[in-house]
Amino acid sequence: MFEIPFLRPNLVKKEQFLTYYEKIEATRIYSNYGPLNDLFEERVITEMFGGTGSAVTVHNATVGLMVAISQSKRSKGKYAIMPSFTFAATPLPHNGVDLNLIS
């Protein structure tokens, strides 16, 4: 039998993010809405969607799921299907968007 690396972090080497850290230090903006956040959103649009569309960053995955579900929900839809093995907070966003969950 072989070992499957499950939830093992693969951290970025400091040389790869040092220039970004220096930009953070120069602007003194350590959270959202800074120049690096804007750069990240622009790169997501460019590299993942060919420069078309928009992106928004959120402060955690639960809020991201709530935004995604609320913006893609069909007018008569009331069910959300998700795998039974998923992030622990995945079922939580349905409280704010009126869905019944099926796993």
PDB file of C-alpha atoms in Angstrom:
ATOM      1  CA  MET A   1       0.000   0.000   0.000  1.00  0.00           C
ATOM      2  CA  PHE A   2       1.225   3.534  -0.694  1.00  0.00           C
ATOM      3  CA  GLU A   3       0.704   6.705   1.286  1.00  0.00           C
ATOM      4  CA  ILE A   4      -1.693   9.316  -0.111  1.00  0.00           C
ATOM      5  CA  PRO A   5      -0.817  12.851   1.017  1.00  0.00           C
ATOM      6  CA  PHE A   6      -4.121  14.104   2.444  1.00  0.00           C
ATOM      7  CA  LEU A   7      -4.391  17.721   3.538  1.00  0.00           C
ATOM      8  CA  ARG A   8      -0.626  18.135   3.554  1.00  0.00           C
ATOM      9  CA  PRO A   9       0.317  21.779   2.940  1.00  0.00           C
ATOM     10  CA  ASN A  10       2.577  22.655   0.039  1.00  0.00           C
ATOM     11  CA  LEU A  11       3.875  26.039   1.155  1.00  0.00           C
ATOM     12  CA  VAL A  12       5.290  28.636  -1.202  1.00  0.00           C
ATOM     13  CA  LYS A  13       9.015  29.285  -0.879  1.00  0.00           C
ATOM     14  CA  LYS A  14       9.819  32.725   0.528  1.00  0.00           C
ATOM     15  CA  GLU A  15      11.758  33.709  -2.606  1.00  0.00           C
ATOM     16  CA  GLN A  16       8.536  33.415  -4.588  1.00  0.00           C
ATOM     17  CA  PHE A  17       6.522  35.834  -2.440  1.00  0.00           C
ATOM     18  CA  LEU A  18       9.217  38.196  -1.125  1.00  0.00           C
ATOM     19  CA  THR A  19       8.542  40.881  -3.776  1.00  0.00           C
ATOM     20  CA  TYR A  20       4.830  40.787  -2.889  1.00  0.00           C
ATOM     21  CA  TYR A  21       5.628  41.096   0.797  1.00  0.00           C
ATOM     22  CA  GLU A  22       7.816  44.116   0.046  1.00  0.00           C
ATOM     23  CA  LYS A  23       4.870  45.741  -1.783  1.00  0.00           C
ATOM     24  CA  ILE A  24       2.671  45.104   1.243  1.00  0.00           C
ATOM     25  CA  GLU A  25       5.273  46.716   3.493  1.00  0.00           C
ATOM     26  CA  ALA A  26       5.603  49.713   1.157  1.00  0.00           C
ATOM     27  CA  THR A  27       1.839  50.385   1.042  1.00  0.00           C
ATOM     28  CA  ARG A  28       1.221  49.411   4.680  1.00  0.00           C
ATOM     29  CA  ILE A  29      -2.058  47.762   3.622  1.00  0.00           C
ATOM     30  CA  TYR A  30      -2.154  44.317   5.217  1.00  0.00           C
ATOM     31  CA  SER A  31      -5.713  43.311   4.419  1.00  0.00           C
ATOM     32  CA  ASN A  32      -8.381  43.625   1.737  1.00  0.00           C
ATOM     33  CA  TYR A  33      -8.693  46.384  -0.865  1.00  0.00           C
ATOM     34  CA  GLY A  34      -4.974  47.005  -1.182  1.00  0.00           C
ATOM     35  CA  PRO A  35      -2.960  47.001  -4.414  1.00  0.00           C
ATOM     36  CA  LEU A  36      -2.073  43.301  -4.054  1.00  0.00           C
ATOM     37  CA  ASN A  37      -5.714  42.365  -3.652  1.00  0.00           C
ATOM     38  CA  ASP A  38      -6.504  44.288  -6.839  1.00  0.00           C
ATOM     39  CA  LEU A  39      -3.575  42.614  -8.617  1.00  0.00           C
ATOM     40  CA  PHE A  40      -4.783  39.183  -7.474  1.00  0.00           C
ATOM     41  CA  GLU A  41      -8.327  39.780  -8.754  1.00  0.00           C
ATOM     42  CA  GLU A  42      -6.978  41.063 -12.093  1.00  0.00           C
ATOM     43  CA  ARG A  43      -4.695  38.026 -12.463  1.00  0.00           C
ATOM     44  CA  VAL A  44      -7.556  35.630 -11.709  1.00  0.00           C
ATOM     45  CA  ILE A  45      -9.645  37.238 -14.444  1.00  0.00           C
ATOM     46  CA  THR A  46      -6.751  37.265 -16.917  1.00  0.00           C
ATOM     47  CA  GLU A  47      -5.249  33.840 -16.258  1.00  0.00           C
ATOM     48  CA  MET A  48      -8.405  31.844 -15.555  1.00  0.00           C
ATOM     49  CA  PHE A  49     -11.044  33.589 -17.674  1.00  0.00           C
ATOM     50  CA  GLY A  50      -9.097  35.095 -20.561  1.00  0.00           C
ATOM     51  CA  GLY A  51      -9.613  38.656 -19.363  1.00  0.00           C
ATOM     52  CA  THR A  52     -13.408  38.458 -19.492  1.00  0.00           C
ATOM     53  CA  GLY A  53     -15.657  38.806 -16.482  1.00  0.00           C
ATOM     54  CA  SER A  54     -15.058  39.912 -12.940  1.00  0.00           C
ATOM     55  CA  ALA A  55     -13.749  38.543  -9.663  1.00  0.00           C
ATOM     56  CA  VAL A  56     -14.354  39.378  -6.055  1.00  0.00           C
ATOM     57  CA  THR A  57     -12.330  38.301  -3.039  1.00  0.00           C
ATOM     58  CA  VAL A  58     -14.067  37.466   0.228  1.00  0.00           C
ATOM     59  CA  HIS A  59     -12.754  36.949   3.726  1.00  0.00           C
ATOM     60  CA  ASN A  60     -13.617  33.254   4.022  1.00  0.00           C
ATOM     61  CA  ALA A  61     -14.988  30.301   2.070  1.00  0.00           C
ATOM     62  CA  THR A  62     -18.391  30.374   3.766  1.00  0.00           C
ATOM     63  CA  VAL A  63     -19.020  33.942   2.611  1.00  0.00           C
ATOM     64  CA  GLY A  64     -17.733  32.977  -0.840  1.00  0.00           C
ATOM     65  CA  LEU A  65     -20.244  30.130  -1.007  1.00  0.00           C
ATOM     66  CA  MET A  66     -23.058  32.414   0.134  1.00  0.00           C
ATOM     67  CA  VAL A  67     -22.221  34.949  -2.586  1.00  0.00           C
ATOM     68  CA  ALA A  68     -21.856  32.260  -5.262  1.00  0.00           C
ATOM     69  CA  ILE A  69     -25.113  30.519  -4.340  1.00  0.00           C
ATOM     70  CA  SER A  70     -27.114  33.735  -4.031  1.00  0.00           C
ATOM     71  CA  GLN A  71     -25.889  35.013  -7.408  1.00  0.00           C
ATOM     72  CA  SER A  72     -26.434  31.763  -9.302  1.00  0.00           C
ATOM     73  CA  LYS A  73     -29.684  30.617  -7.715  1.00  0.00           C
ATOM     74  CA  ARG A  74     -32.551  30.054 -10.108  1.00  0.00           C
ATOM     75  CA  SER A  75     -35.819  31.794  -9.346  1.00  0.00           C
ATOM     76  CA  LYS A  76     -37.665  28.498  -8.759  1.00  0.00           C
ATOM     77  CA  GLY A  77     -34.672  26.500  -7.490  1.00  0.00           C
ATOM     78  CA  LYS A  78     -34.606  25.323  -3.919  1.00  0.00           C
ATOM     79  CA  TYR A  79     -32.082  22.470  -3.825  1.00  0.00           C
ATOM     80  CA  ALA A  80     -28.299  22.411  -3.635  1.00  0.00           C
ATOM     81  CA  ILE A  81     -26.508  19.115  -4.284  1.00  0.00           C
ATOM     82  CA  MET A  82     -23.051  18.621  -2.818  1.00  0.00           C
ATOM     83  CA  PRO A  83     -20.778  15.712  -1.971  1.00  0.00           C
ATOM     84  CA  SER A  84     -21.119  14.149   1.458  1.00  0.00           C
ATOM     85  CA  PHE A  85     -17.376  14.598   2.033  1.00  0.00           C
ATOM     86  CA  THR A  86     -16.851  18.347   1.822  1.00  0.00           C
ATOM     87  CA  PHE A  87     -15.670  21.399   3.745  1.00  0.00           C
ATOM     88  CA  ALA A  88     -17.414  21.508   7.121  1.00  0.00           C
ATOM     89  CA  ALA A  89     -19.012  24.935   6.562  1.00  0.00           C
ATOM     90  CA  THR A  90     -20.427  24.120   3.102  1.00  0.00           C
ATOM     91  CA  PRO A  91     -24.007  23.534   4.356  1.00  0.00           C
ATOM     92  CA  LEU A  92     -24.059  26.797   6.338  1.00  0.00           C
ATOM     93  CA  PRO A  93     -24.606  29.273   3.475  1.00  0.00           C
ATOM     94  CA  HIS A  94     -28.011  27.817   2.672  1.00  0.00           C
ATOM     95  CA  ASN A  95     -29.405  29.579   5.749  1.00  0.00           C
ATOM     96  CA  GLY A  96     -29.105  32.934   4.031  1.00  0.00           C
ATOM     97  CA  VAL A  97     -30.281  31.850   0.573  1.00  0.00           C
ATOM     98  CA  ASP A  98     -33.305  29.626   1.275  1.00  0.00           C
ATOM     99  CA  LEU A  99     -32.099  26.252  -0.043  1.00  0.00           C
ATOM    100  CA  ASN A 100     -32.700  22.628   0.932  1.00  0.00           C
ATOM    101  CA  LEU A 101     -29.531  20.563   0.909  1.00  0.00           C
ATOM    102  CA  ILE A 102     -29.145  17.056  -0.527  1.00  0.00           C
ATOM    103  CA  SER A 103     -25.971  15.069   0.066  1.00  0.00           C
TER     104      SER A 103
END
